[in-house]
CSV table of C-alpha atoms in Angstrom, one decimal:
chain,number,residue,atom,x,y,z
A,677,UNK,CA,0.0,0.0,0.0
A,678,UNK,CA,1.2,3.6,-1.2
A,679,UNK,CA,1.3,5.5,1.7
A,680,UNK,CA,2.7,9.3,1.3
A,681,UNK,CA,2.9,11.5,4.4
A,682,UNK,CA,4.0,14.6,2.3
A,683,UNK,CA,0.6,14.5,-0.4
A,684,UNK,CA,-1.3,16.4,1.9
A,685,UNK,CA,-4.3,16.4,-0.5
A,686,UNK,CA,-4.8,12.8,0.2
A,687,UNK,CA,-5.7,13.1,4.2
A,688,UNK,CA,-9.1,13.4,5.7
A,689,UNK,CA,-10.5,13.5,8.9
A,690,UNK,CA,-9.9,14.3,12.7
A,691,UNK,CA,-8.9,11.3,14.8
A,692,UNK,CA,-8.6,10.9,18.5
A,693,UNK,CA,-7.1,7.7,19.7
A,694,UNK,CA,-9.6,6.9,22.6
A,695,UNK,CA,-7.5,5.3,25.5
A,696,UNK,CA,-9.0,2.2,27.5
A,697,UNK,CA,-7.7,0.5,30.8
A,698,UNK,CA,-9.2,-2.7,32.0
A,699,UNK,CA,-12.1,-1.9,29.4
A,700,UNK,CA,-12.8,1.3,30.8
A,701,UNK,CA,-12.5,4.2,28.8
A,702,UNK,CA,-10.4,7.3,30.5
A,703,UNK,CA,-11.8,10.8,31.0
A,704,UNK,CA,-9.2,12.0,28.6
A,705,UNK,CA,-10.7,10.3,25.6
A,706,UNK,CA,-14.2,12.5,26.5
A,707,UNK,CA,-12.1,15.9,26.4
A,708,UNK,CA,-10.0,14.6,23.8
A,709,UNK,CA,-13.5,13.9,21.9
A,710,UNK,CA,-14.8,17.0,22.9
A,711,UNK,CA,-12.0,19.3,21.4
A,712,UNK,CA,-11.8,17.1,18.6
A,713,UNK,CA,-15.3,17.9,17.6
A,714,UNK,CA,-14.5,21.5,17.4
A,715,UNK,CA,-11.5,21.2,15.1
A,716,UNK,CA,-13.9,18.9,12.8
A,717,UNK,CA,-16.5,21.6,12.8
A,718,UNK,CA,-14.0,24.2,11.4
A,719,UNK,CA,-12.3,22.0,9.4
A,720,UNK,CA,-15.9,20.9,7.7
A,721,UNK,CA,-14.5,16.8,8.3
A,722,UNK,CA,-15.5,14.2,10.3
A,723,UNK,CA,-14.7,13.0,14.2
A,724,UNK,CA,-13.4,9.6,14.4
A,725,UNK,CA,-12.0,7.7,17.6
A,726,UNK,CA,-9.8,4.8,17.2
A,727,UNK,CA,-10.2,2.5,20.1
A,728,UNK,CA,-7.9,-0.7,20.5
A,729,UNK,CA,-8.2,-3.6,23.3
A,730,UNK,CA,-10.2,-6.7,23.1
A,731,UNK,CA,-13.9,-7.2,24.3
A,732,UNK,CA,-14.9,-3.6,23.8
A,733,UNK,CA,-16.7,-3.0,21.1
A,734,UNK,CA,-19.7,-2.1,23.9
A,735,UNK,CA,-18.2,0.7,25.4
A,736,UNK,CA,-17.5,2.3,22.0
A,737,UNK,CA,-20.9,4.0,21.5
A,738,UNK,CA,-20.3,6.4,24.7
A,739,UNK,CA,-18.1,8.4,22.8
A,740,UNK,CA,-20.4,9.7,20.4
A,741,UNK,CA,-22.5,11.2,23.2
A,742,UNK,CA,-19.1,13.8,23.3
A,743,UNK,CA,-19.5,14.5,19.9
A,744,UNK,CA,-18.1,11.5,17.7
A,745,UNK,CA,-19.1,10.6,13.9
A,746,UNK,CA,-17.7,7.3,14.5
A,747,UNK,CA,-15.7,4.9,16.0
A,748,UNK,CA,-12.6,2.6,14.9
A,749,UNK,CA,-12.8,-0.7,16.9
A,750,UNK,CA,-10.1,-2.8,16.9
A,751,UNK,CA,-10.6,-5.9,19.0
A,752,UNK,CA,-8.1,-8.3,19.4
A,753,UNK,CA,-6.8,-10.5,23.0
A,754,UNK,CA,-3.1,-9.2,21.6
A,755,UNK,CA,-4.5,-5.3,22.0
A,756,UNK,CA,-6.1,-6.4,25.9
A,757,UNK,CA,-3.2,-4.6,27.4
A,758,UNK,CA,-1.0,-2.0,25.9
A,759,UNK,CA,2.0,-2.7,24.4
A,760,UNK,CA,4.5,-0.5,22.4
A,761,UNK,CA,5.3,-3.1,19.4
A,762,UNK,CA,1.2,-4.2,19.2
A,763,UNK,CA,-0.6,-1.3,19.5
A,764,UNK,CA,1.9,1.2,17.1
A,765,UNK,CA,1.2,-1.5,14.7
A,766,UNK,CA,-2.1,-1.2,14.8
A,767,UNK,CA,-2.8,2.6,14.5
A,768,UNK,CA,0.0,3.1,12.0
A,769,UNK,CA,-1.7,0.0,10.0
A,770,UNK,CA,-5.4,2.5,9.8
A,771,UNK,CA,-3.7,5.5,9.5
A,772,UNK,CA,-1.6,4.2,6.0
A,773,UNK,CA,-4.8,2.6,5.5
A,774,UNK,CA,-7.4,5.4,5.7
A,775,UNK,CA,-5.1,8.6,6.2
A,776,UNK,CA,-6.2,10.6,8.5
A,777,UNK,CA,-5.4,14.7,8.6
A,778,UNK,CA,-4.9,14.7,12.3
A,779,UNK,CA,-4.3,12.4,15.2
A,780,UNK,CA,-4.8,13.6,18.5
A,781,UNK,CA,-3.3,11.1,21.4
A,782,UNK,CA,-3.7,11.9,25.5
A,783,UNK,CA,-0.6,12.7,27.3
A,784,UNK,CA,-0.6,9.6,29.5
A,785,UNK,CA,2.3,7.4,30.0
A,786,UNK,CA,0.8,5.3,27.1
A,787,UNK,CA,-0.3,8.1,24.8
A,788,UNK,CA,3.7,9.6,25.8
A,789,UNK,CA,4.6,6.3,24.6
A,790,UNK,CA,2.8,5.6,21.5
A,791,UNK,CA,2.3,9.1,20.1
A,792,UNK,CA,6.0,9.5,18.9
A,793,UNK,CA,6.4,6.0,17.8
A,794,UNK,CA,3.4,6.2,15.5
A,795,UNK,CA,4.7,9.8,14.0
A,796,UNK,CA,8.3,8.3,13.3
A,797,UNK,CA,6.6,5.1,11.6
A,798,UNK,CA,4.3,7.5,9.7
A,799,UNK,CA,7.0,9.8,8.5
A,800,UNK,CA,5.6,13.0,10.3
A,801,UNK,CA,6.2,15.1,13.0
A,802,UNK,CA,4.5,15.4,16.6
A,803,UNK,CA,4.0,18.1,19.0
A,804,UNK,CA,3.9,16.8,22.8
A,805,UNK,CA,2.3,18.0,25.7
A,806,UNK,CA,-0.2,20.4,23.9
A,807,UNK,CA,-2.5,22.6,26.0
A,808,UNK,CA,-4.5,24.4,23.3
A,809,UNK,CA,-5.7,23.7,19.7
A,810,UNK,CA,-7.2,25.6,17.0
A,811,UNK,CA,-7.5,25.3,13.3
A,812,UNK,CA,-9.6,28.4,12.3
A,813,UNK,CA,-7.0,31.4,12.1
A,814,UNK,CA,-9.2,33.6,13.7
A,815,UNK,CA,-9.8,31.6,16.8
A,816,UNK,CA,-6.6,31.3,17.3
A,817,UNK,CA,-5.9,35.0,17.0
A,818,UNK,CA,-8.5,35.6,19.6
A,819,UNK,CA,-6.7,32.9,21.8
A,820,UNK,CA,-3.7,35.0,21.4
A,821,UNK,CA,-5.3,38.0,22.0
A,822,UNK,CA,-6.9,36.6,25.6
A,823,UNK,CA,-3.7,34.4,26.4
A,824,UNK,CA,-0.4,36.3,25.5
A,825,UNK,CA,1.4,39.4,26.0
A,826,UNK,CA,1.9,39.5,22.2
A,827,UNK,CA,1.2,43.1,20.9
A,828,UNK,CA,-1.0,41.7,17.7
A,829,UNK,CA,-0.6,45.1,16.0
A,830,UNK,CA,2.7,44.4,14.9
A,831,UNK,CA,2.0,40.7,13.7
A,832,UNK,CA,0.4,39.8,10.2
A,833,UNK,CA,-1.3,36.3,9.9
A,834,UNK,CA,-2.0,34.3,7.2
A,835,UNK,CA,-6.1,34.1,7.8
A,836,UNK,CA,-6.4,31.6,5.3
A,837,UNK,CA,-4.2,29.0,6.7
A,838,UNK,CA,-5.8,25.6,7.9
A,839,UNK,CA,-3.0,24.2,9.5
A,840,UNK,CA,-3.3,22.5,12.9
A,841,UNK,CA,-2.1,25.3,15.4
A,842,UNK,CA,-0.8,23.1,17.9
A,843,UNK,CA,0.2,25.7,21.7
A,844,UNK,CA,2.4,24.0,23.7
A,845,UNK,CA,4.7,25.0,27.3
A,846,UNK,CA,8.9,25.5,26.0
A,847,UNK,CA,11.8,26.8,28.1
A,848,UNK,CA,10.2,25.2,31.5
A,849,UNK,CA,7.1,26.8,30.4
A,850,UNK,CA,8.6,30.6,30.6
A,851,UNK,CA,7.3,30.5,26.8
A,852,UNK,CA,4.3,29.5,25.2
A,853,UNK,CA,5.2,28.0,21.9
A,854,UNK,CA,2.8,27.7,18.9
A,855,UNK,CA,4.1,24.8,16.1
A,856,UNK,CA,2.2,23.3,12.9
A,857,UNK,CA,3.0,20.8,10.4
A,858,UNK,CA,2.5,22.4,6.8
A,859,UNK,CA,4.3,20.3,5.0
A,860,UNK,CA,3.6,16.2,6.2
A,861,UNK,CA,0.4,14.4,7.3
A,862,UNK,CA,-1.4,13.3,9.9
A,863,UNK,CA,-0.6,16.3,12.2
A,864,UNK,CA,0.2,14.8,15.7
A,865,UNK,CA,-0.2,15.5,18.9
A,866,UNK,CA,-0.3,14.3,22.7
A,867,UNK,CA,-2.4,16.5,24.4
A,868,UNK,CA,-2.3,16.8,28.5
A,869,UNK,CA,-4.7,15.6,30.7
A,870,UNK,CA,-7.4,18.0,31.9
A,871,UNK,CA,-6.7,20.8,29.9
A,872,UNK,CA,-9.6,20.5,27.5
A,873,UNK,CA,-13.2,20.6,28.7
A,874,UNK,CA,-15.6,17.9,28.3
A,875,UNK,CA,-19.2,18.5,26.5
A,876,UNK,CA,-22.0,17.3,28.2
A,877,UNK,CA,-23.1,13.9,27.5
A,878,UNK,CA,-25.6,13.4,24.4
A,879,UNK,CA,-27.3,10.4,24.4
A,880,UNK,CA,-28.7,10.9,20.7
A,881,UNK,CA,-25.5,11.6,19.6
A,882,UNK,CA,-24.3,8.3,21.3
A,883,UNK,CA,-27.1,6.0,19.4
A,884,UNK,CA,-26.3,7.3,16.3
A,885,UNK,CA,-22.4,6.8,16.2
A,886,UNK,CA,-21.0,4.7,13.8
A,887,UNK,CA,-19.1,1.6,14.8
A,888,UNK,CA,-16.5,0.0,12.3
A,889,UNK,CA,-15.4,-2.9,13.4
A,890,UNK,CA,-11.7,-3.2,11.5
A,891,UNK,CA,-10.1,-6.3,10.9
A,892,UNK,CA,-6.4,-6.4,12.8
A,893,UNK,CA,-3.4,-8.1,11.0
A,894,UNK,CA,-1.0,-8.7,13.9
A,895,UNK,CA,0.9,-12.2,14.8
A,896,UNK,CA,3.1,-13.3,17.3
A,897,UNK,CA,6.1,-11.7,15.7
A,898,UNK,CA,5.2,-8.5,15.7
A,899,UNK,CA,5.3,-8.3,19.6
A,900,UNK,CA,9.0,-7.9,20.9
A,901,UNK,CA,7.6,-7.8,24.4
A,902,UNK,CA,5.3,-9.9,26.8
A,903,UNK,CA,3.1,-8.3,29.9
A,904,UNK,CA,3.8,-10.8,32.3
A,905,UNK,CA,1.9,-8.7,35.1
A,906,UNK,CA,0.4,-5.7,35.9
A,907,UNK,CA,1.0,-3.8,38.9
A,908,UNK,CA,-0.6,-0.9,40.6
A,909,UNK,CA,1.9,1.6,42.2
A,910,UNK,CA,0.4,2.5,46.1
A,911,UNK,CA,1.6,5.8,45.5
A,912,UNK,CA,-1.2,8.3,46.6
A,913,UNK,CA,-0.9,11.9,44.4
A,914,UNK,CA,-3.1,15.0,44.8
A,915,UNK,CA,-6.2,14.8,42.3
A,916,UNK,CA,-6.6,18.4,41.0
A,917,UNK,CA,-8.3,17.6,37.8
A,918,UNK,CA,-10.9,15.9,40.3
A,919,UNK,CA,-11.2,18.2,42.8
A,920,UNK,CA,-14.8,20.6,43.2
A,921,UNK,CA,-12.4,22.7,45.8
A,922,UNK,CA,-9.2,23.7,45.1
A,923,UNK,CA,-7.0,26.0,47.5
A,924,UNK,CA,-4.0,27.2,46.0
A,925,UNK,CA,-0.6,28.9,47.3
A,926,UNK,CA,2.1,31.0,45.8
A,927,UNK,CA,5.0,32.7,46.4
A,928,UNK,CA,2.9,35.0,49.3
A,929,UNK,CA,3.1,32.1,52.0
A,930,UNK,CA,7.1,32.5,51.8
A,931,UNK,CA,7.6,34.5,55.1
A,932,UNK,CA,6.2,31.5,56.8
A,933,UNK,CA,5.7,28.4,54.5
A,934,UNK,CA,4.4,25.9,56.6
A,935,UNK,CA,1.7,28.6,58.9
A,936,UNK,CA,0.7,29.3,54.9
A,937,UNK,CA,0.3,25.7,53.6
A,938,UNK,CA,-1.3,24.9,57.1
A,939,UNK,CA,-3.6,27.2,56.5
A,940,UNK,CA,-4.4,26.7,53.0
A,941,UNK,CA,-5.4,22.9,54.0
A,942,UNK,CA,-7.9,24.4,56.9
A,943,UNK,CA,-9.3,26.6,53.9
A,944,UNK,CA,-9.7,23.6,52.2
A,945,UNK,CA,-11.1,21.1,54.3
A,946,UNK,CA,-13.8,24.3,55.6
A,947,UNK,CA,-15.3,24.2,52.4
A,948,UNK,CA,-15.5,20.7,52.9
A,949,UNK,CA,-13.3,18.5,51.2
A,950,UNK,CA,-11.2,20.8,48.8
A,951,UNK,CA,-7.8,19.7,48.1
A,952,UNK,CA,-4.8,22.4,47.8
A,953,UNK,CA,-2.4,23.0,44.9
A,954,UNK,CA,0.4,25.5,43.8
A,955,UNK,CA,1.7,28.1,41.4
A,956,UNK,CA,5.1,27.0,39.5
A,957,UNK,CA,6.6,29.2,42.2
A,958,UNK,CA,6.1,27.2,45.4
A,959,UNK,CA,6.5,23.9,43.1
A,960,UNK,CA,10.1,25.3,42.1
A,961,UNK,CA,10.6,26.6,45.6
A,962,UNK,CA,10.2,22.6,47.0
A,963,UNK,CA,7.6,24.2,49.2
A,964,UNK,CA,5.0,21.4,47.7
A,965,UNK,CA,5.2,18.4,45.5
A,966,UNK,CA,5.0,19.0,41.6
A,967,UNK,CA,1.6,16.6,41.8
A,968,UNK,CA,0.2,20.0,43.4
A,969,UNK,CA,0.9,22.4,40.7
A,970,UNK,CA,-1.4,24.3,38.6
A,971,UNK,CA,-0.7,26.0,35.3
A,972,UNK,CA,0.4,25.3,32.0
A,973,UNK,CA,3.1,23.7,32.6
A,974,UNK,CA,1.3,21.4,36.0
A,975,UNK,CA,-2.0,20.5,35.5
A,976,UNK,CA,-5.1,22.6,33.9
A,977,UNK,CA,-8.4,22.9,36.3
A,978,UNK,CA,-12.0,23.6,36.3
A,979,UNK,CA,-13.0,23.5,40.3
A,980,UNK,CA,-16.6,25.0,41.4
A,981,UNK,CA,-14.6,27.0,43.6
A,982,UNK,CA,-10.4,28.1,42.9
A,983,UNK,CA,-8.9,30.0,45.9
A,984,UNK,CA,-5.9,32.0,45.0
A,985,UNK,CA,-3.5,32.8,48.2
A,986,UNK,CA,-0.7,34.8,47.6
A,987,UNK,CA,-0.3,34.3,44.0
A,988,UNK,CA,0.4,37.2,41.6
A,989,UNK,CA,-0.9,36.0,38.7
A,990,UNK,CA,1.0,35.1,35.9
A,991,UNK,CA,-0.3,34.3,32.1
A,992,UNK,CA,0.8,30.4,32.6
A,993,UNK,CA,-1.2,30.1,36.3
A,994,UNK,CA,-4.5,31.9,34.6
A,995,UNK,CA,-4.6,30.2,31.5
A,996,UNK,CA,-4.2,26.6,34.4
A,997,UNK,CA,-7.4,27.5,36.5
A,998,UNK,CA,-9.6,30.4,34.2
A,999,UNK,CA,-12.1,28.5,33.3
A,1000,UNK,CA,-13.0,27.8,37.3
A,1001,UNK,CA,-16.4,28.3,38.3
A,1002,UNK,CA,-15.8,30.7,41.0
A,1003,UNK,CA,-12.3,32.6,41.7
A,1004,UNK,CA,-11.1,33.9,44.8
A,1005,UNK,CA,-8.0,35.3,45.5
A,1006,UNK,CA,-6.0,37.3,48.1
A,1007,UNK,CA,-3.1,39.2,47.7
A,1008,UNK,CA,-1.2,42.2,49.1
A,1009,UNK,CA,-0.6,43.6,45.8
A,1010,UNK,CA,-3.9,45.1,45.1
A,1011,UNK,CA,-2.3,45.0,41.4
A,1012,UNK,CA,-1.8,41.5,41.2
A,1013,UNK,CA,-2.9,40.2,37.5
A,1014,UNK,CA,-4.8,37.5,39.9
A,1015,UNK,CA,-7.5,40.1,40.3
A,1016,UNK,CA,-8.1,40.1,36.9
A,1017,UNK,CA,-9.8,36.8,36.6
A,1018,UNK,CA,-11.0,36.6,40.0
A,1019,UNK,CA,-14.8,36.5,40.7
A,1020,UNK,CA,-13.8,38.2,44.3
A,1021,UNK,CA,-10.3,39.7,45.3
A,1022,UNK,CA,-9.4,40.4,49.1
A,1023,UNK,CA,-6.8,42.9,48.7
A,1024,UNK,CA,-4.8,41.9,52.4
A,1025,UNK,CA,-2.0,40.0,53.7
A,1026,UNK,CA,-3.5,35.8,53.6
A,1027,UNK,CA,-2.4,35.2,57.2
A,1028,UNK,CA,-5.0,37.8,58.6
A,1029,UNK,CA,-7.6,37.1,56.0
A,1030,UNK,CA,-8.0,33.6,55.6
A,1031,UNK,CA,-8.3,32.4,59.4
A,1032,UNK,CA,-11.6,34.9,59.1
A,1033,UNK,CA,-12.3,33.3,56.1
A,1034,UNK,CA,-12.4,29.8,58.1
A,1035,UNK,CA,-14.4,31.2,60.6
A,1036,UNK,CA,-17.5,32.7,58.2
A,1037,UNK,CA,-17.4,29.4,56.1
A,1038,UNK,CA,-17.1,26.8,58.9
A,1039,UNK,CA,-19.7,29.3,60.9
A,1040,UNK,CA,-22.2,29.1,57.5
A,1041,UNK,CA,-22.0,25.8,57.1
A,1042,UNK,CA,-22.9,25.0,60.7
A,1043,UNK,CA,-25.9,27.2,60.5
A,1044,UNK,CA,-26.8,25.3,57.1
């Protein structure tokens, strides 16, 4: 089979590989799904997931309820767990088979895994550890526009260009970086966890998916490696992505760092059950562990309720916890950027203001 990654004229279509573990689909796939849908829409092509394992052509339909056309199934006992050799095989096999014009992967340890395997096989290149997309130039100008210090006046932008705009963290995240592919096909790209937001659930969207069940070639010699067993590590991380309460800290607790990390955890557990994270500041500083950072270059969050303490604000935090349901923050600088995306600032020093925060919530909630 001919397969040319450079006759761009020949690729079609949006793809997301949809991750599965245990035959459970990850929340990743339903953002990845979500976003995807949106690229389709302004690219006028269709939404299709790939998903590999064995036994799971039934969970399949659940990701046209996030928005799509159809999905890939490749079912196989060699695909049950992930391995390098079997599942690059396997994607790269469809791909050369029905070229796709992009291929979005999750930025899991697996997606890290297989994304740059598949784009080396495919003869194309692959930007990692994306936290933005676009494809219409306009959209993405208005992304700059919101997202950047960039002074637009003095840039000119080719309107008409339909490339992949694929925004990635560089330098340690100091920068944002914005690469496309112009010249090969499929675009690729791992995309990290949380960042995009997931559509609400369709259920007539779901029933009428398409499922293509696609035969897989694979034998016995096309798997260097064997998964004797799988074992869970007992390691117990912070889930920020999870979290309807999220009390963060930055570089204002450093007079006293553990008085301000004590109290962002009695914050926290007043509200009742909120979990507390960090600005790039504190994670650099060793203050916290980087499991607890927010930003674009930790971990992207939507909470009911964000609580900014002592954190100035910079583009990289925002653009990690803007999209929040409810934004508080306190600072000393009553200049701070923080205020400028906050639902309600407190303009004072956090080690006066939030014990009297404790007291109003805990004292509302006893009264509730």
């Amino acid at each position: 089979m001919v397969f040319n990654s450079s006759d761009i004229g020949a690729f079609k279509d949006i793809w997301v590989f949809c991750e599965q573990r245990n035959g459970k689909l990850v929340d990743t796939d339903f953002e990845l799904i979500s976003e995807g849908r949106k690229l389709a829409d302004e690219r006028g092509s269709k939404l299709i997931g790939v998903l590999l394992g064995h036994n799971v052509k039934d969970i399949a339909k659940e990701l046209g309820g996030y928005g799509a056309d159809k999905i890939i199934v490749c079912d196989n006992p060699a695909l049950n767990v992930y391995t390098t050799d079997a599942y690059t095989k396997v994607l790269c096999d469809i791909a050369i088979d029905k070229k796709p014009e992009v291929i979005l992967i999750g930025a899991s340890n697996i997606g890290r895994d297989l994304g740059p395997r598949c784009a080396a096989r495919l003869h194309t290149g692959l930007t990692a550890d994306c936290t933005h997309l676009d494809i219409d130039m306009e959209k993405y100008v208005d992304f700059l526009t919101t997202s950047s210090t960039l002074d637009l006046s003095k840039t000119t932008f080719k309107m008409e260009d339909m490339n992949l705009k694929m925004t990635r963290p560089a330098f340690g995240g100091h920068l944002m970086a914005t690469i496309i592919c112009p010249r090969f096909r499929p675009c690729m790209s791992t995309v990290r966890t949380g960042v995009m937001k997931k559509a609400e659930f369709n259920q007539t969207k779901a029933d009428i998916c398409e499922i293509e069940v696609y035969p897989v070639s694979i034998f016995e010699g096309d798997i260097k490696t064997k998964v004797l067993k799988v074992v869970k590590e007992a390691k117990q991380l912070i889930d920020l992505i999870g979290a309807d309460v999220i009390v963060s800290v930055g570089r204002g607790i450093g007079k006293n760092v553990e008085d301000g990390i004590e109290l962002a955890h009695k914050l926290a557990e007043a509200f009742g059950g909120g979990v507390v994270g960090g600005s790039r500041a504190v994670i650099d500083s060793g203050w916290l562990s980087a499991d607890h950072q927010v930003g674009q270059t930790g971990k992207t969050v939507h909470p009911k309720v964000y609580v900014a303490l002592g954190i100035s604000g910079a583009i990289q935090h925002k653009a990690g916890m803007q999209d929040s349901d409810l934004i508080i923050a306190v600072n000393k600088d009553a200049t701070a950027p923080i205020f400028e995306c906050a639902d309600y600032g407190i303009n004072g020093d956090l080690f006066k203001v939030v014990p009297m925060m404790i007291d109003e919530i805990t004292n509302a909630r006893s009264n509730n």
